[in-house]
Coordinates of C-alpha atoms in Angstrom, one line a residue:
M17 CA 0.0 0.0 0.0
K18 CA 1.1 3.6 -0.5
E19 CA 2.0 5.6 2.5
K20 CA 1.2 9.1 3.5
P21 CA 1.3 11.0 6.8
T22 CA -1.4 10.5 9.4
D23 CA -1.9 10.9 13.1
L24 CA -3.0 8.6 15.9
E25 CA -6.3 8.1 14.1
A26 CA -6.9 7.1 10.5
P27 CA -6.5 10.1 8.3
S28 CA -9.4 12.5 7.8
V29 CA -11.0 11.7 4.5
T30 CA -13.1 14.1 2.5
N31 CA -14.7 11.4 0.4
H32 CA -18.5 11.3 0.8
R33 CA -20.9 8.4 0.4
R34 CA -21.7 8.1 -3.2
S35 CA -25.3 8.3 -4.3
H36 CA -27.0 5.2 -5.7
S37 CA -29.9 5.1 -8.1
T38 CA -31.7 2.7 -10.3
I39 CA -31.4 2.0 -14.0
S40 CA -33.0 -0.7 -16.1
I41 CA -33.9 -3.8 -14.0
E42 CA -31.5 -6.1 -15.8
K43 CA -28.6 -3.7 -15.5
Q44 CA -29.4 -2.8 -11.9
D45 CA -29.4 -6.5 -10.9
I46 CA -25.9 -6.8 -12.3
I47 CA -24.7 -3.7 -10.4
N48 CA -26.4 -4.8 -7.2
E49 CA -24.7 -8.2 -7.4
E50 CA -21.3 -6.6 -7.9
V51 CA -21.9 -4.3 -4.9
A52 CA -23.2 -7.2 -2.8
Q53 CA -20.1 -9.3 -3.6
S54 CA -17.9 -6.3 -2.7
W55 CA -19.6 -5.8 0.7
T56 CA -19.8 -9.4 1.7
R57 CA -16.3 -10.5 0.6
G58 CA -15.0 -9.2 3.8
Q59 CA -11.3 -9.5 2.9
V60 CA -8.9 -7.3 0.9
K61 CA -5.9 -8.5 -0.9
N62 CA -2.7 -7.4 0.7
D63 CA -1.5 -5.5 -2.3
K64 CA -4.7 -3.9 -3.4
N65 CA -7.4 -1.4 -2.3
T66 CA -10.9 -2.6 -2.4
K67 CA -13.3 0.2 -3.1
Q68 CA -16.9 0.2 -4.0
K69 CA -17.7 2.0 -7.3
N70 CA -20.6 4.4 -7.7
P71 CA -23.2 2.4 -9.5
L72 CA -24.1 5.5 -11.6
A73 CA -20.6 6.2 -12.7
G74 CA -20.9 4.5 -16.1
L75 CA -24.4 5.6 -16.9
T76 CA -25.3 8.1 -19.6
K77 CA -27.8 10.9 -18.8
D78 CA -30.4 9.2 -21.0
E79 CA -30.1 5.9 -19.2
L80 CA -30.5 7.6 -15.8
L81 CA -33.5 9.7 -16.9
A82 CA -35.2 6.7 -18.5
D83 CA -34.9 4.9 -15.2
V84 CA -36.4 7.8 -13.3
E85 CA -39.4 7.8 -15.6
A86 CA -39.9 4.1 -15.1
F87 CA -39.6 4.6 -11.3
A88 CA -42.1 7.4 -11.4
Q89 CA -44.6 5.3 -13.4
E90 CA -44.2 2.3 -11.2
K91 CA -44.7 4.2 -7.9
N92 CA -47.4 6.6 -9.2
L93 CA -45.1 9.6 -8.8
T94 CA -45.4 11.1 -12.2
H95 CA -46.7 14.4 -10.7
I96 CA -43.2 15.1 -9.3
L97 CA -41.3 13.6 -12.3
D98 CA -39.6 16.9 -13.1
D99 CA -38.1 17.1 -9.5
L100 CA -37.2 13.5 -9.6
K101 CA -35.2 13.9 -12.8
K102 CA -33.3 16.9 -11.4
G103 CA -32.8 15.1 -8.1
A104 CA -31.4 12.0 -9.8
L105 CA -28.9 14.2 -11.8
I106 CA -27.8 15.8 -8.5
A107 CA -27.5 12.4 -6.8
Q108 CA -25.4 11.0 -9.7
D109 CA -22.6 13.4 -8.9
P110 CA -23.4 15.8 -6.0
K111 CA -20.2 17.8 -6.5
S112 CA -21.0 18.7 -10.1
F113 CA -24.5 20.1 -9.7
E114 CA -23.3 23.6 -10.7
S115 CA -22.8 22.4 -14.2
L116 CA -26.3 21.0 -14.6
T117 CA -28.2 23.0 -17.2
E118 CA -31.5 21.5 -16.0
L119 CA -31.3 23.4 -12.7
S120 CA -32.3 27.0 -12.4
E121 CA -30.2 29.4 -10.5
G122 CA -32.6 29.3 -7.6
E123 CA -32.5 25.5 -7.4
K124 CA -28.7 25.6 -7.5
D125 CA -28.8 28.1 -4.6
I126 CA -31.0 25.6 -2.6
I127 CA -28.3 23.0 -3.0
R128 CA -25.5 25.4 -2.2
R129 CA -27.2 26.3 1.1
E130 CA -26.9 22.7 2.2
K131 CA -23.3 23.4 2.9
T132 CA -23.4 27.1 3.7
H133 CA -26.4 27.0 5.9
R134 CA -26.4 23.5 7.3
W135 CA -28.8 24.3 10.2
S136 CA -31.3 26.1 8.0
Q137 CA -34.0 23.4 8.2
P138 CA -37.8 23.4 8.3
F139 CA -39.7 23.5 11.5
M140 CA -40.6 19.8 11.4
M141 CA -36.9 18.8 11.3
Y142 CA -36.4 20.6 14.6
F143 CA -39.6 19.2 16.0
M144 CA -38.4 15.7 15.2
T145 CA -35.1 16.5 16.8
I146 CA -36.9 17.6 20.0
L147 CA -38.8 14.3 19.9
C148 CA -35.6 12.3 19.8
A149 CA -34.1 14.4 22.5
G150 CA -37.2 13.7 24.7
S151 CA -36.9 10.0 24.1
A152 CA -33.2 10.2 25.2
I153 CA -34.2 12.2 28.3
V154 CA -36.7 9.3 29.2
Q155 CA -33.8 6.9 28.9
G156 CA -31.4 8.9 31.2
M157 CA -34.0 9.7 33.8
D158 CA -35.1 6.1 34.1
Q159 CA -31.5 5.2 34.8
T160 CA -30.7 7.6 37.7
A161 CA -34.0 8.3 39.5
V162 CA -33.3 5.0 41.4
N163 CA -30.0 6.5 42.7
G164 CA -31.7 8.5 45.4
A165 CA -34.8 6.3 45.7
Q166 CA -32.8 3.3 46.8
E167 CA -31.6 5.2 49.9
F168 CA -35.1 5.0 51.2
Y169 CA -36.8 1.9 49.7
F170 CA -34.0 -0.5 50.8
H171 CA -34.7 0.5 54.4
E172 CA -38.5 0.5 54.0
F173 CA -38.6 -3.0 52.4
G174 CA -35.8 -4.4 54.6
V175 CA -33.6 -5.2 51.7
T176 CA -30.2 -5.8 53.3
N177 CA -28.8 -8.6 51.1
A178 CA -26.3 -7.1 48.7
W179 CA -27.3 -9.4 45.8
R180 CA -30.9 -8.6 46.2
Q181 CA -30.1 -4.9 46.2
G182 CA -28.2 -5.3 43.0
L183 CA -31.0 -7.3 41.4
L184 CA -33.6 -4.6 42.2
N185 CA -31.5 -1.9 40.6
G186 CA -30.4 -4.0 37.6
A187 CA -33.7 -5.6 36.7
P188 CA -34.5 -3.3 33.8
Y189 CA -31.2 -4.0 32.1
L190 CA -31.6 -7.8 32.5
C191 CA -34.9 -7.6 30.8
S192 CA -33.5 -5.3 28.1
A193 CA -30.6 -7.5 27.3
L194 CA -32.7 -10.7 27.2
I195 CA -35.9 -9.4 25.7
G196 CA -36.2 -5.7 25.1
C197 CA -33.4 -5.3 22.5
W198 CA -34.7 -8.2 20.5
T199 CA -38.2 -6.8 20.3
T200 CA -36.9 -3.9 18.3
A201 CA -37.2 -5.6 14.9
P202 CA -40.8 -6.8 15.1
L203 CA -42.0 -3.6 16.7
N204 CA -40.4 -1.5 13.9
R205 CA -41.7 -3.9 11.3
Y206 CA -45.3 -3.8 12.4
F207 CA -45.7 -0.4 14.0
G208 CA -43.0 1.7 12.4
R209 CA -40.3 3.9 14.1
R210 CA -42.9 6.2 15.7
G211 CA -45.0 3.2 16.9
C212 CA -42.0 1.6 18.5
I213 CA -41.0 4.8 20.3
F214 CA -44.7 5.3 21.4
I215 CA -45.0 1.8 22.8
S216 CA -41.6 1.9 24.6
C217 CA -42.4 5.3 26.1
F218 CA -45.9 4.2 27.1
I219 CA -44.3 1.2 29.0
S220 CA -41.9 3.6 30.7
F221 CA -44.9 5.8 31.7
A222 CA -46.9 2.9 33.1
S223 CA -44.0 1.2 34.9
S224 CA -43.2 4.6 36.6
F225 CA -46.5 4.5 38.4
W226 CA -46.2 0.8 39.2
M227 CA -42.8 1.4 40.8
A228 CA -44.2 4.3 42.7
A229 CA -47.1 2.2 44.0
A230 CA -45.0 -0.9 44.9
H231 CA -45.8 -2.3 48.4
T232 CA -43.1 -5.0 48.5
W233 CA -39.6 -5.5 47.2
W234 CA -40.7 -8.2 44.8
N235 CA -43.5 -6.0 43.5
L236 CA -40.9 -3.3 42.8
L237 CA -38.7 -5.9 41.2
L238 CA -41.5 -6.8 38.7
S239 CA -42.2 -3.2 37.9
R240 CA -38.6 -2.5 37.2
F241 CA -38.3 -5.6 35.1
L242 CA -41.3 -4.3 33.0
L243 CA -39.3 -1.1 32.5
G244 CA -36.7 -3.1 30.7
F245 CA -39.1 -3.8 27.8
A246 CA -38.9 -0.1 27.0
V247 CA -35.2 0.5 27.5
G248 CA -33.8 -1.7 24.7
A249 CA -36.3 -0.9 22.0
K250 CA -36.2 2.8 22.6
S251 CA -32.4 3.1 22.7
T252 CA -32.1 1.2 19.4
T253 CA -35.0 2.8 17.5
T254 CA -34.7 6.5 18.4
P255 CA -31.2 7.1 16.9
V256 CA -32.2 5.1 13.8
Y257 CA -35.4 7.2 13.4
G258 CA -33.4 10.4 13.8
A259 CA -30.8 9.3 11.3
E260 CA -33.4 8.2 8.7
C261 CA -35.2 11.5 8.9
S262 CA -32.2 13.8 8.9
P263 CA -30.3 15.2 5.8
A264 CA -26.8 13.7 5.4
N265 CA -25.0 17.0 6.1
I266 CA -26.3 17.2 9.8
R267 CA -27.0 13.5 10.4
G268 CA -23.9 12.8 12.5
A269 CA -24.5 15.7 14.8
L270 CA -28.2 14.7 15.3
V271 CA -27.4 11.1 16.0
M272 CA -24.7 12.2 18.5
M273 CA -27.3 14.2 20.4
W274 CA -28.8 10.9 21.7
Q275 CA -26.0 10.6 24.1
M276 CA -26.0 14.3 25.0
W277 CA -29.7 14.3 25.9
T278 CA -29.4 11.0 27.7
A279 CA -26.9 12.8 29.9
F280 CA -29.4 15.6 30.4
G281 CA -32.0 13.0 31.5
I282 CA -29.5 11.5 33.9
M283 CA -29.1 14.9 35.4
L284 CA -32.9 15.2 35.8
G285 CA -33.0 11.9 37.6
Y286 CA -30.6 13.3 40.2
I287 CA -32.6 16.5 40.4
A288 CA -35.7 14.5 41.2
S289 CA -33.9 12.7 44.0
V290 CA -32.9 16.1 45.6
A291 CA -36.3 17.7 44.9
F292 CA -38.3 15.1 46.7
M293 CA -35.9 13.8 49.4
D294 CA -37.7 15.7 52.2
V295 CA -41.3 15.3 51.1
T296 CA -43.4 13.3 53.5
H297 CA -47.1 12.2 53.8
A298 CA -48.9 11.4 56.9
T299 CA -50.5 8.2 55.6
I300 CA -48.2 7.1 52.7
P301 CA -45.0 5.5 53.8
G302 CA -41.9 6.3 51.6
F303 CA -43.8 9.2 49.9
N304 CA -40.5 10.8 48.9
W305 CA -39.0 7.9 47.0
R306 CA -42.3 7.1 45.4
L307 CA -42.4 10.7 44.0
M308 CA -38.8 10.3 42.7
L309 CA -39.8 7.2 40.7
A310 CA -43.2 8.6 39.6
S311 CA -41.5 11.8 38.3
T312 CA -39.9 9.6 35.6
A313 CA -43.4 9.4 34.0
I314 CA -43.4 13.0 32.8
P315 CA -40.9 12.8 29.9
P316 CA -42.4 9.7 28.3
F317 CA -45.9 11.2 28.6
V318 CA -44.7 14.2 26.6
V319 CA -43.0 12.0 24.0
C320 CA -46.2 9.9 23.6
I321 CA -48.2 13.1 22.9
Q322 CA -45.6 14.4 20.4
V323 CA -44.6 11.3 18.5
Y324 CA -47.5 11.1 16.1
L325 CA -47.3 14.8 15.3
C326 CA -44.0 14.0 13.6
P327 CA -43.8 12.3 10.2
E328 CA -42.8 8.6 10.0
S329 CA -39.4 7.7 8.7
P330 CA -39.5 8.0 4.9
R331 CA -37.4 4.9 4.7
W332 CA -39.9 2.8 6.6
Y333 CA -42.7 4.0 4.3
M334 CA -40.7 3.0 1.3
M335 CA -39.9 -0.4 2.7
R336 CA -43.7 -0.9 2.7
D337 CA -44.1 0.5 -0.9
R338 CA -45.8 3.6 0.4
Y339 CA -43.8 6.1 -1.8
Q340 CA -46.3 8.9 -1.8
S341 CA -46.4 8.9 2.0
A342 CA -42.6 8.8 2.0
Y343 CA -42.5 11.8 -0.3
D344 CA -45.0 13.7 1.8
A345 CA -42.8 13.0 4.9
L346 CA -39.7 14.2 3.1
C347 CA -41.4 17.4 2.0
K348 CA -42.0 18.2 5.7
L349 CA -38.4 17.4 6.6
R350 CA -36.6 19.1 3.8
P351 CA -36.4 22.8 2.8
S352 CA -37.6 22.2 -0.8
S353 CA -39.5 19.7 -2.9
L354 CA -36.4 19.2 -5.1
Q355 CA -34.4 18.0 -2.1
A356 CA -37.3 15.8 -1.0
A357 CA -37.5 14.2 -4.5
R358 CA -33.7 13.7 -4.7
D359 CA -33.6 12.0 -1.3
L360 CA -36.7 9.9 -2.2
Y361 CA -34.8 8.5 -5.2
Y362 CA -31.6 8.0 -3.2
I363 CA -33.3 6.0 -0.4
H364 CA -35.1 3.9 -3.0
A365 CA -31.8 3.1 -4.7
A366 CA -30.2 2.2 -1.3
L367 CA -33.1 -0.1 -0.4
K368 CA -32.7 -1.9 -3.8
V369 CA -29.0 -2.5 -3.0
E370 CA -29.8 -3.7 0.5
E371 CA -32.5 -6.1 -0.8
K372 CA -29.9 -7.7 -3.1
L373 CA -27.3 -7.8 -0.3
R374 CA -29.7 -9.6 2.0
E375 CA -31.1 -12.0 -0.6
G376 CA -30.5 -15.7 0.4
K377 CA -28.1 -14.8 3.3
H378 CA -28.2 -16.0 6.9
L379 CA -27.5 -12.6 8.4
W380 CA -26.6 -13.8 11.9
R381 CA -24.1 -16.3 10.5
E382 CA -22.7 -13.6 8.2
M383 CA -22.0 -11.3 11.1
F384 CA -19.5 -13.7 12.6
T385 CA -18.3 -15.8 9.7
V386 CA -17.4 -12.9 7.2
P387 CA -14.1 -11.4 8.5
R388 CA -15.1 -7.8 7.7
N389 CA -18.3 -8.2 9.7
R390 CA -16.7 -10.1 12.5
R391 CA -14.2 -7.3 13.1
A392 CA -17.0 -4.7 13.2
A393 CA -18.8 -6.9 15.8
Q394 CA -15.6 -7.3 17.8
S395 CA -15.0 -3.5 17.8
S396 CA -18.6 -2.7 18.6
F397 CA -18.7 -5.3 21.4
F398 CA -15.5 -3.8 22.9
V399 CA -16.7 -0.2 23.0
M400 CA -20.1 -1.3 24.4
F401 CA -18.5 -3.5 27.0
M402 CA -16.1 -0.8 28.1
Q403 CA -19.0 1.7 28.4
Q404 CA -20.1 -0.4 31.3
F405 CA -16.8 -1.8 32.7
C406 CA -15.1 1.6 32.7
G407 CA -17.2 1.9 35.9
V408 CA -19.5 4.7 35.1
N409 CA -22.8 3.1 35.9
A410 CA -21.6 1.9 39.3
I411 CA -21.3 5.7 40.0
M412 CA -24.6 6.5 38.2
Y413 CA -26.6 4.0 40.2
Y414 CA -24.8 4.0 43.5
S415 CA -23.1 7.4 43.9
S416 CA -25.3 8.3 46.9
S417 CA -24.3 5.2 48.7
M418 CA -20.7 5.8 47.8
F419 CA -20.8 9.3 49.3
R420 CA -22.5 8.0 52.4
E421 CA -19.8 5.4 52.7
A422 CA -17.2 8.2 52.5
G423 CA -18.9 10.0 55.4
F424 CA -21.6 12.2 54.0
D425 CA -25.0 12.3 55.6
R426 CA -27.9 11.2 53.4
R427 CA -29.0 14.7 52.4
T428 CA -25.5 15.8 51.5
A429 CA -24.9 12.6 49.6
L430 CA -28.0 13.2 47.4
V431 CA -27.0 16.8 46.7
T432 CA -23.4 15.8 45.9
S433 CA -24.8 13.1 43.5
L434 CA -26.6 15.8 41.7
G435 CA -23.2 17.3 40.9
C436 CA -22.3 14.1 39.1
G437 CA -25.3 14.5 36.8
I438 CA -24.6 18.1 36.1
T439 CA -21.0 17.4 35.3
N440 CA -21.9 14.5 33.1
W441 CA -24.2 16.6 30.9
I442 CA -22.0 19.7 30.7
F443 CA -18.9 17.8 29.6
A444 CA -20.9 15.7 27.1
L445 CA -21.5 18.9 25.1
P446 CA -17.9 19.2 23.6
A447 CA -18.2 15.7 22.2
V448 CA -20.6 17.0 19.5
Y449 CA -17.6 18.7 18.0
T450 CA -14.6 16.5 19.1
I451 CA -16.1 13.1 18.1
D452 CA -15.8 14.1 14.4
T453 CA -12.6 16.2 14.7
F454 CA -10.4 14.5 17.3
G455 CA -11.8 11.1 16.4
R456 CA -13.5 8.1 18.2
R457 CA -10.2 6.2 18.8
N458 CA -8.3 9.2 20.0
L459 CA -11.0 10.1 22.5
L460 CA -10.8 6.7 24.0
L461 CA -7.0 6.6 24.0
T462 CA -7.0 9.9 25.8
T463 CA -9.7 9.2 28.4
F464 CA -9.1 5.6 29.4
P465 CA -5.9 6.3 31.4
L466 CA -7.4 9.4 33.0
M467 CA -10.5 7.4 34.1
S468 CA -8.3 4.7 35.6
L469 CA -6.3 7.3 37.4
F470 CA -9.3 9.1 38.9
L471 CA -10.9 5.8 40.0
L472 CA -7.7 4.8 41.8
F473 CA -7.7 8.3 43.4
T474 CA -11.3 7.9 44.5
G475 CA -10.8 4.4 45.9
F476 CA -7.6 5.3 47.8
S477 CA -9.3 8.4 49.2
F478 CA -11.4 6.1 51.4
W479 CA -8.2 5.4 53.5
I480 CA -7.9 9.1 54.5
P481 CA -8.7 9.2 58.2
D482 CA -10.0 12.8 58.4
D483 CA -13.7 13.0 57.5
T484 CA -13.6 16.4 55.8
S485 CA -10.5 15.5 53.7
R486 CA -11.9 12.0 52.8
T487 CA -15.3 13.3 51.6
A488 CA -13.7 16.1 49.6
C489 CA -11.3 13.8 47.9
V490 CA -13.9 11.1 47.1
A491 CA -16.2 13.8 45.6
T492 CA -13.3 15.3 43.6
G493 CA -12.3 11.9 42.2
I494 CA -15.8 11.0 41.1
Y495 CA -16.4 14.4 39.5
L496 CA -13.1 14.3 37.7
F497 CA -14.0 10.8 36.4
M498 CA -17.3 12.1 35.1
I499 CA -15.5 15.0 33.4
V500 CA -13.3 12.6 31.3
Y501 CA -15.9 10.0 30.8
S502 CA -18.5 12.3 29.2
P503 CA -16.7 13.2 26.0
G504 CA -15.1 9.8 25.6
E505 CA -16.7 6.5 26.5
G506 CA -20.0 8.4 26.8
P507 CA -20.7 9.2 23.2
V508 CA -18.3 6.9 21.3
P509 CA -20.0 3.5 21.7
F510 CA -23.4 4.2 20.1
T511 CA -21.8 6.4 17.4
Y512 CA -19.2 3.8 16.6
S513 CA -21.6 0.8 16.5
A514 CA -24.0 2.6 14.3
E515 CA -21.4 3.1 11.6
A516 CA -19.2 0.0 11.9
F517 CA -21.6 -2.6 10.4
P518 CA -22.4 -2.7 6.6
L519 CA -25.9 -1.8 5.7
Y520 CA -27.3 -5.2 5.1
I521 CA -26.7 -6.4 8.7
R522 CA -26.8 -3.1 10.5
D523 CA -30.1 -3.8 12.2
I524 CA -28.9 -7.1 13.6
G525 CA -25.5 -5.5 14.4
M526 CA -27.1 -2.7 16.4
S527 CA -29.4 -5.1 18.3
F528 CA -26.3 -7.1 19.2
A529 CA -24.4 -4.1 20.3
T530 CA -27.3 -2.6 22.3
A531 CA -27.9 -6.0 24.0
T532 CA -24.2 -6.1 24.9
T533 CA -24.3 -2.7 26.7
W534 CA -27.5 -3.4 28.6
G535 CA -26.4 -6.9 29.5
F536 CA -23.1 -5.7 31.1
N537 CA -25.1 -2.8 32.6
F538 CA -27.1 -5.4 34.5
I539 CA -23.9 -7.1 35.7
I540 CA -22.6 -3.8 37.0
S541 CA -25.9 -3.0 38.8
L542 CA -26.1 -6.5 40.3
T543 CA -22.5 -6.9 41.5
W544 CA -21.5 -3.4 42.8
P545 CA -23.1 -3.8 46.3
A546 CA -21.5 -7.3 46.8
L547 CA -18.2 -6.1 45.3
V548 CA -17.9 -3.2 47.8
K549 CA -18.9 -5.5 50.7
A550 CA -16.3 -8.1 49.7
F551 CA -13.4 -5.9 48.7
Q552 CA -14.2 -2.5 50.3
P553 CA -14.4 0.7 48.2
Q554 CA -10.6 0.6 47.5
G555 CA -10.8 -2.8 45.8
A556 CA -14.0 -2.1 44.0
F557 CA -12.7 1.1 42.4
G558 CA -9.4 -0.5 41.7
W559 CA -11.2 -3.3 39.8
Y560 CA -12.7 -0.9 37.3
A561 CA -9.5 1.1 37.2
A562 CA -7.8 -2.0 35.9
W563 CA -10.4 -2.5 33.3
N564 CA -9.7 1.0 32.0
I565 CA -6.1 0.1 31.5
F566 CA -7.2 -3.0 29.6
G567 CA -9.4 -0.7 27.5
W568 CA -6.5 1.5 26.6
I569 CA -4.4 -1.4 25.5
F570 CA -7.1 -3.0 23.4
A571 CA -8.1 0.3 21.8
Y572 CA -4.5 1.2 20.9
F573 CA -3.7 -2.2 19.3
C574 CA -7.0 -3.5 18.0
L575 CA -9.6 -0.7 17.5
P576 CA -9.8 0.9 14.0
E577 CA -10.7 4.6 13.6
T578 CA -14.0 5.2 11.8
K579 CA -14.1 9.0 11.8
A580 CA -15.1 10.7 8.6
L581 CA -15.0 7.5 6.5
S582 CA -17.4 6.6 3.8
L583 CA -19.0 3.1 3.5
E584 CA -16.4 1.9 1.1
E585 CA -13.6 3.2 3.3
L586 CA -15.1 1.5 6.3
D587 CA -15.2 -1.8 4.3
Q588 CA -11.4 -1.4 3.8
V589 CA -10.7 -0.6 7.4
F590 CA -12.6 -3.6 8.8
S591 CA -11.2 -5.9 6.1
L592 CA -7.7 -5.4 7.4
P593 CA -6.8 -8.3 9.7
T594 CA -6.6 -7.4 13.4
R595 CA -3.1 -9.0 13.4
K596 CA -1.9 -6.4 10.9
H597 CA -3.5 -3.6 13.0
I598 CA -1.6 -4.9 16.1
N599 CA 1.7 -5.2 14.3
H600 CA 1.4 -1.7 12.8
Y601 CA 0.7 0.1 16.1
R602 CA 3.3 -2.0 17.9
G603 CA 5.8 -0.8 15.4
M604 CA 4.7 2.8 15.9
L605 CA 5.4 2.8 19.7
P606 CA 9.1 4.0 19.2
W607 CA 7.8 6.7 16.8
Y608 CA 5.4 8.1 19.4
F609 CA 8.0 7.9 22.1
G610 CA 10.5 9.7 20.0
K611 CA 8.1 12.4 18.9
Y612 CA 6.0 13.1 22.0
I613 CA 8.3 12.1 24.9
L614 CA 11.8 12.8 23.6
R615 CA 10.5 15.7 21.4
R616 CA 12.8 14.7 18.5
D617 CA 12.4 15.4 14.8
V618 CA 11.2 12.1 13.3
E619 CA 10.4 10.9 9.9
P620 CA 6.7 10.9 8.8
Q621 CA 4.9 7.9 10.4
R622 CA 3.8 5.0 8.4
V623 CA 0.1 4.7 7.5
L624 CA -2.1 1.7 7.8
Y625 CA -4.7 2.5 5.1
D626 CA -4.6 4.0 1.7
Y627 CA -7.9 5.5 0.5
E628 CA -6.7 6.8 -2.8

């Protein structure tokens, strides 16, 4: 392969995903078969680049326009034929639209504004974004309202066994990993993206009141288990819905906002704990913790009202051959009918390719037997696993008990936990920018060692004999940990997993990745009380500090960068054997040491990929 300078991450690439379209049925089948073979081959030759070709590259204008006419006739869209033709010409070569004589100056200006005014979008696009943000808030609040509530219901129900405490808190994530994540496909198939979000938010709404009304620990356990049916489906569907409705030029930022608004919901969960901690009722025992859990019904109630005011995913409509509905939805989500027609044709072409890719294949088997797919699954599994085993959710769910163990009274512990939520949200905001500039891999390589250091600092602080110094150091360590977690292992896993898999197995891949994170989330929730009891806080924090060191080693040697890469470039990245990835970065260790530690002038570093 050719070599060219790069940095820690794979080089930033300016190539964009090429647009696909349809031509004559016979010729399209040939093209689709070639693309399918390229995507499923899963291995590149050592001396060659494998790149997907734009299926439209060899077509004449007449061939393209003829296919557009056939498409319009087949789907009863002849009333927008003029826009479809112009849109297809733009999609064939997006960079050359200025030379198209078919476009008026006003239409060219519309296309120019996609780059110069990226956030100039119609009202419905922002309304849809608010819906996705609300769904993320539901997710975050469901996770942390229990943090303060457990300080009261453990005592009220006499739950002193550490394993039972962990099971109560982790029940939603057990249900999500075993059942909830795997209901995503059928719910989406039969009820659509909006329907899946509505059902999952309604379950969150109902389970909130059940939790608040629970009269025994096992009744609370059942209500929290029910909550898990919502957690998996919602966390998988909402980012997909946002991505399918968004224009390509702002899609990454909108998908990234899932994590940011989840962090906001996490903060609201802490706020609810502080707001209701002193509320009492003469005849209702545990009125404060019941209000904490009941307050989590507010965000899903708002989402349930809002969701059917938004258009359904155009892609979902087209998968059911409802092209007029898809076009109407795109008209609400795009600034002009020209852009709506262009995207309608593009999505149609992408679906045709995916149909061919899926045809006759056992998708589960392909995810693990095709080397390219297996490496994507390995990397997605790693980032999702480390999102839990970096130790963050032990803090999210048990920070109040951690602060009480350090010497805080219950009131101070709850207020200090609120600071964790605020810190988590504030420091998630920079990731909207850094995840696409600094890179996914570099964010992890920077934050894993720092998270390990701050966990060790927190754990060792429990040995400080003076109460004031001990509590101050424990709080400082946990806050510093949240500061470095929020822009790193916070946003990277869902973003990375969403782009790592090829299109034809992406649904299954995301279900696998989501089930992984919620499964290990349950393990964290279940084991933390017993871990602290057996090894004391020093050993428990040290355990997760060690996992962060492992995370750094694996990320450095085995995790490919996916920042700013097109589909064909991602195929090349994940087609490279892991062994070669390890050998490359092992050989780069002296280079990094000489450049960044000894501050010497060194030759340009070797590169791992060639995208030319």
